[in-house]
Coordinates of C-alpha atoms and ligand atoms in Angstrom, one line a residue:
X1 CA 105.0 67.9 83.2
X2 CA 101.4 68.2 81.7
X3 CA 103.3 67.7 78.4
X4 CA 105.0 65.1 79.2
X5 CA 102.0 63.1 81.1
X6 CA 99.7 63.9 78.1
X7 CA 102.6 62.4 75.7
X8 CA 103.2 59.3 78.1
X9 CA 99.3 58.5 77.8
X10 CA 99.4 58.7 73.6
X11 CA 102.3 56.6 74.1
X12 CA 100.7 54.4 76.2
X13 CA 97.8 53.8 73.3
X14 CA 100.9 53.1 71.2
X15 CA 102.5 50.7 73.2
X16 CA 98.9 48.8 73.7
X17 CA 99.0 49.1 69.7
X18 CA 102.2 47.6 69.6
X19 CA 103.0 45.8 72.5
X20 CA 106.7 46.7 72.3
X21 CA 108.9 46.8 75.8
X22 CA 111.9 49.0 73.8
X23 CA 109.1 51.2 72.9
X24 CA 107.8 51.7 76.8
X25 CA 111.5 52.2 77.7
X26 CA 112.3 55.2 75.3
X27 CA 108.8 56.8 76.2
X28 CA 110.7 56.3 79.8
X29 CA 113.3 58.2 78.8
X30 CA 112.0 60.8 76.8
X31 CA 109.9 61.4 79.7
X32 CA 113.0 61.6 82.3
X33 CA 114.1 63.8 79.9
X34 CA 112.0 66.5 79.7
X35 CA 111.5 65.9 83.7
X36 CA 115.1 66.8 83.9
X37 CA 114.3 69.7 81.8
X38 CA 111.9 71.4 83.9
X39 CA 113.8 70.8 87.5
X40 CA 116.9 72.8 85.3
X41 CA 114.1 75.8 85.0
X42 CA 113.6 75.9 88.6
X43 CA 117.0 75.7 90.7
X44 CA 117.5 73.1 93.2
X45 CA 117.3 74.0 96.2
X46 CA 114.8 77.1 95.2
X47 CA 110.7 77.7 95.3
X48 CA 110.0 79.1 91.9
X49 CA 106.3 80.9 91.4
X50 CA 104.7 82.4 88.4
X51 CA 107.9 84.7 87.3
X52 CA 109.5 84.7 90.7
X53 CA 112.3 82.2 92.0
X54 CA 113.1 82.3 95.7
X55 CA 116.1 80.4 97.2
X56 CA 116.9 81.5 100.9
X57 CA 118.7 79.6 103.4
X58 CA 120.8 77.3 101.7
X59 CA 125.0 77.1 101.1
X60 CA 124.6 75.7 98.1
X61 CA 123.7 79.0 95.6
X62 CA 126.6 79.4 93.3
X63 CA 126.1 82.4 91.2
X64 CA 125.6 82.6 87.9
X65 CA 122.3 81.0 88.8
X66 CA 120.5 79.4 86.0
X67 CA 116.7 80.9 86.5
X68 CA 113.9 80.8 84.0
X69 CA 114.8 83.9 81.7
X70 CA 111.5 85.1 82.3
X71 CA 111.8 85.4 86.0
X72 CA 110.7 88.9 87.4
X73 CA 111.6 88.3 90.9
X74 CA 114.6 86.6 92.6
X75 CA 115.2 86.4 96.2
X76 CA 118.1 84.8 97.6
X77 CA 118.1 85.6 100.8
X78 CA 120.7 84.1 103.6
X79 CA 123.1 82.4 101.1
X80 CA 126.5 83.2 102.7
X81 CA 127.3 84.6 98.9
X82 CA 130.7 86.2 99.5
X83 CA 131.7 88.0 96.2
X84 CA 129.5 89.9 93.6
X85 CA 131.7 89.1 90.2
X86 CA 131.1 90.2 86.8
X87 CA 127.8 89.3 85.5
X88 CA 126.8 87.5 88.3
X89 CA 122.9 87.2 87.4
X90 CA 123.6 86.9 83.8
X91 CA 126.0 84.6 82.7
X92 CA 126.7 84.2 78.6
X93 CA 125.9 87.9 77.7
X94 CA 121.6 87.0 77.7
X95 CA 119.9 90.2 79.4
X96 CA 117.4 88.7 82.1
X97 CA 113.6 90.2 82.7
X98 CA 114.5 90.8 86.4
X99 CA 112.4 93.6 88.4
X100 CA 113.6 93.3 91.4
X101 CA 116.5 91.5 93.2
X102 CA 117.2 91.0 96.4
X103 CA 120.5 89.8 98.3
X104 CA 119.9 90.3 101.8
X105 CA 121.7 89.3 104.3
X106 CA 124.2 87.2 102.0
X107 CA 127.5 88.0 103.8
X108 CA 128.1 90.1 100.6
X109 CA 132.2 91.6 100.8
X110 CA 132.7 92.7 97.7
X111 CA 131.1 93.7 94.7
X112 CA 132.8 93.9 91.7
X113 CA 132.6 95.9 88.7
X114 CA 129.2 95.0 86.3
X115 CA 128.2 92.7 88.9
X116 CA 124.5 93.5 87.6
X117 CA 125.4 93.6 84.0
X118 CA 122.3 92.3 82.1
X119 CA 119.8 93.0 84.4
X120 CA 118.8 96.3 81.9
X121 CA 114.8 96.2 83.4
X122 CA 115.8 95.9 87.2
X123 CA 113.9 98.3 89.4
X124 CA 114.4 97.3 93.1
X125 CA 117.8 95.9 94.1
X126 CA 118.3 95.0 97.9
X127 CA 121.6 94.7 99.2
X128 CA 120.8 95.3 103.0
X129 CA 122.7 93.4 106.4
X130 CA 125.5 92.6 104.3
X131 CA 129.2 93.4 104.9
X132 CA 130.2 95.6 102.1
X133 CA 134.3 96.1 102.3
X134 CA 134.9 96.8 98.3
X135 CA 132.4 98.2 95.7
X136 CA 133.6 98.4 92.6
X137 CA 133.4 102.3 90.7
X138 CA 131.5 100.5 88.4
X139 CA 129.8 98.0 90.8
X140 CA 126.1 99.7 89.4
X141 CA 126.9 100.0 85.9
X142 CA 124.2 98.8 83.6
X143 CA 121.2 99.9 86.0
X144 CA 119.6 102.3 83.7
X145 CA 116.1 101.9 85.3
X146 CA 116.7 100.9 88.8
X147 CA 114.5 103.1 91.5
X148 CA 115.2 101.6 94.6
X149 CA 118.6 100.5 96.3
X150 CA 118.8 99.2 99.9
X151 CA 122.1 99.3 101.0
X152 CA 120.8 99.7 105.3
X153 CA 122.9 97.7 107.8
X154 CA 125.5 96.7 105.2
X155 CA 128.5 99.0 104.6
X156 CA 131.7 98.3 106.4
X157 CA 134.0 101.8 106.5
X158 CA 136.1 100.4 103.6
X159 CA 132.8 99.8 102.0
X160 CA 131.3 103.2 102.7
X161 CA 134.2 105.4 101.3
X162 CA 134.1 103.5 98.0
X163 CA 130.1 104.5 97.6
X164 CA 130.5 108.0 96.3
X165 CA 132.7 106.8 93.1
X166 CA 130.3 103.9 92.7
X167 CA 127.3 105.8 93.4
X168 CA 128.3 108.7 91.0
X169 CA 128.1 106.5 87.4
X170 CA 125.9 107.4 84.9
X171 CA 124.1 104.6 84.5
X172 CA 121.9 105.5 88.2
X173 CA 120.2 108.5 86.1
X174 CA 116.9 106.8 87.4
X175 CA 117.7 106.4 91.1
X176 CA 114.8 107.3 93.7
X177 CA 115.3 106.1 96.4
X178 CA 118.3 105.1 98.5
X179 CA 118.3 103.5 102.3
X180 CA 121.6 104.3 103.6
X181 CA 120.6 103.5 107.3
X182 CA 122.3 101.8 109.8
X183 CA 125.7 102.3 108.3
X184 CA 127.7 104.7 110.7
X185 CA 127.8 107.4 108.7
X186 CA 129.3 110.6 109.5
X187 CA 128.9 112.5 106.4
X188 CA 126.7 112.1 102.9
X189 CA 128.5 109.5 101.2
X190 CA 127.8 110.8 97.7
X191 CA 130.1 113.2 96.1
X192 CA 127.0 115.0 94.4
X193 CA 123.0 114.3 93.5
X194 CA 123.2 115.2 89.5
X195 CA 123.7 112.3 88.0
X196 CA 120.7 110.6 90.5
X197 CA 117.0 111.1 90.0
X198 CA 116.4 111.0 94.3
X199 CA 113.8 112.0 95.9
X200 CA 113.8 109.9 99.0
X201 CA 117.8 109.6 100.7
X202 CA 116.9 107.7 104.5
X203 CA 120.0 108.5 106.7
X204 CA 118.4 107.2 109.8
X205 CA 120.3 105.0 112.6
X206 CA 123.5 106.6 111.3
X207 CA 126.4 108.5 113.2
X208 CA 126.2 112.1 112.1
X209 CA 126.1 114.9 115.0
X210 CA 125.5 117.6 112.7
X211 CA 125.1 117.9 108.8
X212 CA 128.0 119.5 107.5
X213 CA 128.3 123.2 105.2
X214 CA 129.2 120.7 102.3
X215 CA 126.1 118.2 102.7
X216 CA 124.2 121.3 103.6
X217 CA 124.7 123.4 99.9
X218 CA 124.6 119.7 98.3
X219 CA 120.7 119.3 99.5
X220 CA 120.0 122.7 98.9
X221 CA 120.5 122.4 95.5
X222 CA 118.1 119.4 95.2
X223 CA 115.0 120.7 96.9
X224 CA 113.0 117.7 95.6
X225 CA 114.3 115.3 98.1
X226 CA 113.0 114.5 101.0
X227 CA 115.8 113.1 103.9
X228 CA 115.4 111.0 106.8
X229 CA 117.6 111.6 110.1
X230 CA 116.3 110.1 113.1
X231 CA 118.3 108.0 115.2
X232 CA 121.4 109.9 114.9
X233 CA 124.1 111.2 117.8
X234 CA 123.7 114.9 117.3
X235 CA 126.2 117.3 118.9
X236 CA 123.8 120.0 120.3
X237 CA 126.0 122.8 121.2
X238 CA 123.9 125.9 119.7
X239 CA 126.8 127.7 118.3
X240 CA 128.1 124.7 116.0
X241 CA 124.0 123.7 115.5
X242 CA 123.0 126.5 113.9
X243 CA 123.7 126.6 110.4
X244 CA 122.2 122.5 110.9
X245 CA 119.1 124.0 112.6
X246 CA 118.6 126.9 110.4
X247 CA 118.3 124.6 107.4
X248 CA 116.2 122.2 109.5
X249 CA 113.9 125.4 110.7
X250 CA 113.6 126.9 106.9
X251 CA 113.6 124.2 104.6
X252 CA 111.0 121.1 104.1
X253 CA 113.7 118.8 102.8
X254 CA 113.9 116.8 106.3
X255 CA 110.6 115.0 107.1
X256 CA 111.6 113.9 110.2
X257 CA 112.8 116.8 111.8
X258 CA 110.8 117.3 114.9
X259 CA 112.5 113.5 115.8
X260 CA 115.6 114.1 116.3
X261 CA 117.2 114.2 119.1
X262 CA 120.5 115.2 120.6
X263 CA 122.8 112.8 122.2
X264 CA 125.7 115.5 123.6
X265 CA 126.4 117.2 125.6
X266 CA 125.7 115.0 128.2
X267 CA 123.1 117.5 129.9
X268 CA 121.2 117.8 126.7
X269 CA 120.9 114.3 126.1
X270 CA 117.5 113.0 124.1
X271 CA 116.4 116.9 123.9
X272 CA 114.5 117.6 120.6
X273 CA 117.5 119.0 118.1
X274 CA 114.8 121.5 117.2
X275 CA 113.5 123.0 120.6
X276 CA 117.3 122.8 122.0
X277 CA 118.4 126.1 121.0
X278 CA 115.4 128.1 121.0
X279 CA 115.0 126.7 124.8
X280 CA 118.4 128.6 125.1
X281 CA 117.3 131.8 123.8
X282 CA 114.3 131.5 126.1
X283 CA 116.7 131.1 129.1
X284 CA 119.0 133.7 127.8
X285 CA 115.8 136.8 127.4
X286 CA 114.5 135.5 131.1
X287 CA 118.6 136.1 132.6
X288 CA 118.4 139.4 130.8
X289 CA 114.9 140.3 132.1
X290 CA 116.2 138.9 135.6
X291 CA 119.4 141.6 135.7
X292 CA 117.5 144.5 134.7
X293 CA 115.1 144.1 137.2
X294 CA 117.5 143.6 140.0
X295 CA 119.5 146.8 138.4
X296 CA 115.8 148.8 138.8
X297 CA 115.5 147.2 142.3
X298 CA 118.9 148.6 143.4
X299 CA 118.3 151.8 142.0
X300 CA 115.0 152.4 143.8
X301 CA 116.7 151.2 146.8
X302 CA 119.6 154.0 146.4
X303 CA 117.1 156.1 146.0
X304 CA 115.3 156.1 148.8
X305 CA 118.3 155.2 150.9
X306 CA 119.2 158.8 150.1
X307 CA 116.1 160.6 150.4
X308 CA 117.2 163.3 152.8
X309 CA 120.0 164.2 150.5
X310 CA 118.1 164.3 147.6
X311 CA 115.9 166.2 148.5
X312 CA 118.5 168.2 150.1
X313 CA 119.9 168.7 146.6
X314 CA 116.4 169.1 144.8
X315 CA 115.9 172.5 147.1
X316 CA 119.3 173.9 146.1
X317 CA 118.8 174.0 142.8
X318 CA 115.6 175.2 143.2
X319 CA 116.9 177.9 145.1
X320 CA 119.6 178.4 142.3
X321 CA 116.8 178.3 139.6
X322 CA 115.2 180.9 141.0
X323 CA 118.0 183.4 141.7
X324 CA 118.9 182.7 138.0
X325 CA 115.0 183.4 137.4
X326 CA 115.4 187.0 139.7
X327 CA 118.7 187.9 137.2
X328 CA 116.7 187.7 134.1
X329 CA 113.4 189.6 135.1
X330 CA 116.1 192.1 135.9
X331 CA 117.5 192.3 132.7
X332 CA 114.1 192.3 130.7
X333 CA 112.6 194.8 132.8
X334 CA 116.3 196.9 131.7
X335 CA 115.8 195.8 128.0
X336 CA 112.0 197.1 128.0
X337 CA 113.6 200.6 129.5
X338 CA 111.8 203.2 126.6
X339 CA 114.6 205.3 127.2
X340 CA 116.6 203.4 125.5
X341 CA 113.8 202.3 122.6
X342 CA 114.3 206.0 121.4
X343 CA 118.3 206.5 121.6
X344 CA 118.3 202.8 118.8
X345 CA 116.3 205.1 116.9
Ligands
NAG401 C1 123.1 80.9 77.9 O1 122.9 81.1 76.5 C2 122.2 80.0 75.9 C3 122.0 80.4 74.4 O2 123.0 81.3 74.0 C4 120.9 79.8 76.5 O3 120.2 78.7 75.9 C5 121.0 79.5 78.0 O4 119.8 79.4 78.6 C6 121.8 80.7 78.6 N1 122.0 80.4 80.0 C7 121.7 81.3 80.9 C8 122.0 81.0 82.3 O5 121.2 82.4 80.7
NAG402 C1 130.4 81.4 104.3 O1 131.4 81.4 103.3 C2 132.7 81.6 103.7 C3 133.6 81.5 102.5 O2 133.0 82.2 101.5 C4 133.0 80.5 104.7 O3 134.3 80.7 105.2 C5 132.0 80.5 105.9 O4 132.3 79.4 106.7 C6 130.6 80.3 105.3 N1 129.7 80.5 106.4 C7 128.8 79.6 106.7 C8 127.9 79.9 107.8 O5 128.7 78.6 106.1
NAG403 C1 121.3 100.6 113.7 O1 122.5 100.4 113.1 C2 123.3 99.4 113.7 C3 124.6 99.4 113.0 O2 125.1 100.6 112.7 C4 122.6 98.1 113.8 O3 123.4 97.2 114.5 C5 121.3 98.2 114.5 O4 120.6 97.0 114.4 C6 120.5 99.3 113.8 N1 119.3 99.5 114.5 C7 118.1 99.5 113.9 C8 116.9 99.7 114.7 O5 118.0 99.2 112.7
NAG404 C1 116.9 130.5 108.0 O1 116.1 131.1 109.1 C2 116.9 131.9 109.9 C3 115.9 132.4 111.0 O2 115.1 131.3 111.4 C4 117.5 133.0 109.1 O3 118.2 133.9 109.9 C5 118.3 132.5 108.0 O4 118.8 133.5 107.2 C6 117.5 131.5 107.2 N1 118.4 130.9 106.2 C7 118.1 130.6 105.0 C8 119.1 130.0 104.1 O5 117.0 130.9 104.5

């Protein structure tokens, strides 16, 4: 615009010069032109900053957009965009400068496969409050560098059991960190961690009552990350817990362990998963302490309820001990006979 008011004013000196209407009229044009030139840069409809573009609110996105190549950030928040098609943030085969994108809350169904082909230099790609019913296996291909995917409050079940083939492409080799929360998750939906770079896996606000031997042996392999499970149902019954709480006792992976909570049995309800079983073997050592000492008590009791004949009993076989005593001094005084010294020699 600067451009063009800069030109218009040199043009205005000309016209003075030469006084010429068809001359005004072009300079009119050129300058509707270039006018035209800049609103194409920014969308209609959008605010568009230094290298970010942000269009939220409005039913009239249609993707490809056509955003300043240059632009690091796009937002395009609450745009009822239904379906994630080939190439869908790079049109004719240009890669774009994006960083970060983010697609929240968009009504989002399907994604298909390269959907965020071209985007070579994203980082950040948000995907959250969504409902995700089809995800392509190769939904994330072309994502070398991406760190951070949001995919919380967005994945229908259809949608969730097509994440582990779409999650499992090569092209996530850089992947940190992935919000998986809010989706009604019962299991890990990943078929593995080796082709990720995680450290950070949030599971929170999901529907797992226990982590499973499978999920178990899977995080154990990958020390390095660090898993978030509050707000989930667990199932606190201390036999099927403990292989759960033995991991959660022994390793560091789960930084919000001392959070969670149970949710069954009903009698255990919002009980600290961690303190729920050793609470039991507390209650178990005190029933066992309790029994033996009511055992001791009854024993005393018999005891003294038969006094008399015990000690009744106690005198006869001291009696007994002592004829048995009375025999053997016999004897040795017989053995000791020097009579019989002399006839062994
Ligand atoms: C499509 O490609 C042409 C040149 O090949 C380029 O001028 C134009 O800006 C591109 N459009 C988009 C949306 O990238
Ligand atoms: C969003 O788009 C779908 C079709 O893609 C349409 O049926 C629906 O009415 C739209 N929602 C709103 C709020 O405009
Ligand atoms: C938890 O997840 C449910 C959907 O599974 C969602 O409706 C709810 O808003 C989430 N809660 C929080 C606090 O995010
Ligand atoms: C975890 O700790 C428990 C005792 O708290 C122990 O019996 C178990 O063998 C440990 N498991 C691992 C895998 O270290």
């Amino acid at each position: 615009m600067t451009d063009c008011y800069s030109f218009k004013i040199k043009m205005e000196k000309n016209r003075k010069q030469l006084k010429s209407k068809r001359y005004h009229f072009t300079v009119g044009l050129m300058c509707l032109f270039l006018l035209s030139a800049d609103a194409y840069e920014c969308p209609y409809t959008c605010r568009c900053y230094d290298s970010s573009v942000i269009c939220v609110d409005s039913e009239e996105i249609k993707l490809p957009l056509k955003v300043p190549r240059m632009t690091q950030n796009l937002t395009l928040n609450r745009n009822n965009i239904s379906v994630l098609s080939d190439r869908a943030f790079s049109a004719n085969g240009t890669d774009m400068e994006l960083l970060a994108l983010s697609l929240e809350d968009n009504n989002i169904r399907e994604i298909k496969s390269c959907a965020f082909c071209g985007l070579p230099r994203l980082l950040s790609l948000e995907l959250s409050h969504n409902r995700l019913m089809a995800v392509d296996a190769g939904a994330f291909s072309g994502l070398g560098q991406l760190r951070n995917l949001y995919l919380s409050n967005t994945l229908m079940a259809p949608g969730a059991s097509h994440l582990p083939r779409a999650l499992s492409t090569a092209s996530l080799c850089n992947l940190q960190t992935l919000d998986l929360s809010g989706n009604r998750l019962k299991t890990i939906p990943l078929s593995g961690f080796d082709n990720l770079s995680l450290t950070t896996l949030i599971l929170t606000n999901n529907s797992f009552a226990t982590l499973d031997t499978r999920d178990l042996s899977m995080l154990n392999e990958f020390s390095e990350i660090s898993i978030y499970l509050s707000d989930n149902p667990f199932e606190c019954k201390c036999d099927k817990l403990k292989e759960f709480n033995d991991w959660l006792n022994n390793s560091t992976q789960c930084k919000d362990a001392d959070n969670l909570k149970c949710a069954q049995p009903k009698e255990k309800k919002d009980i600290y998963v961690l303190k729920v079983c050793r609470q039991q073997d507390l209650g178990s050592y005190v029933l066992l302490g309790i029994v033996l000492a009511l055992i001791g008590v009854v024993f005393l009791m018999v005891l003294y309820l038969n006094r008399r004949g015990i000690k009744r009993w106690l005198n006869n076989i001291r009696e007994a001990c002592r004829d048995q005593m009375e025999v053997y001094h016999y004897r040795y005084e017989q053995d000791s006979d020097p009579r019989l010294a002399n006839v062994a020699v």
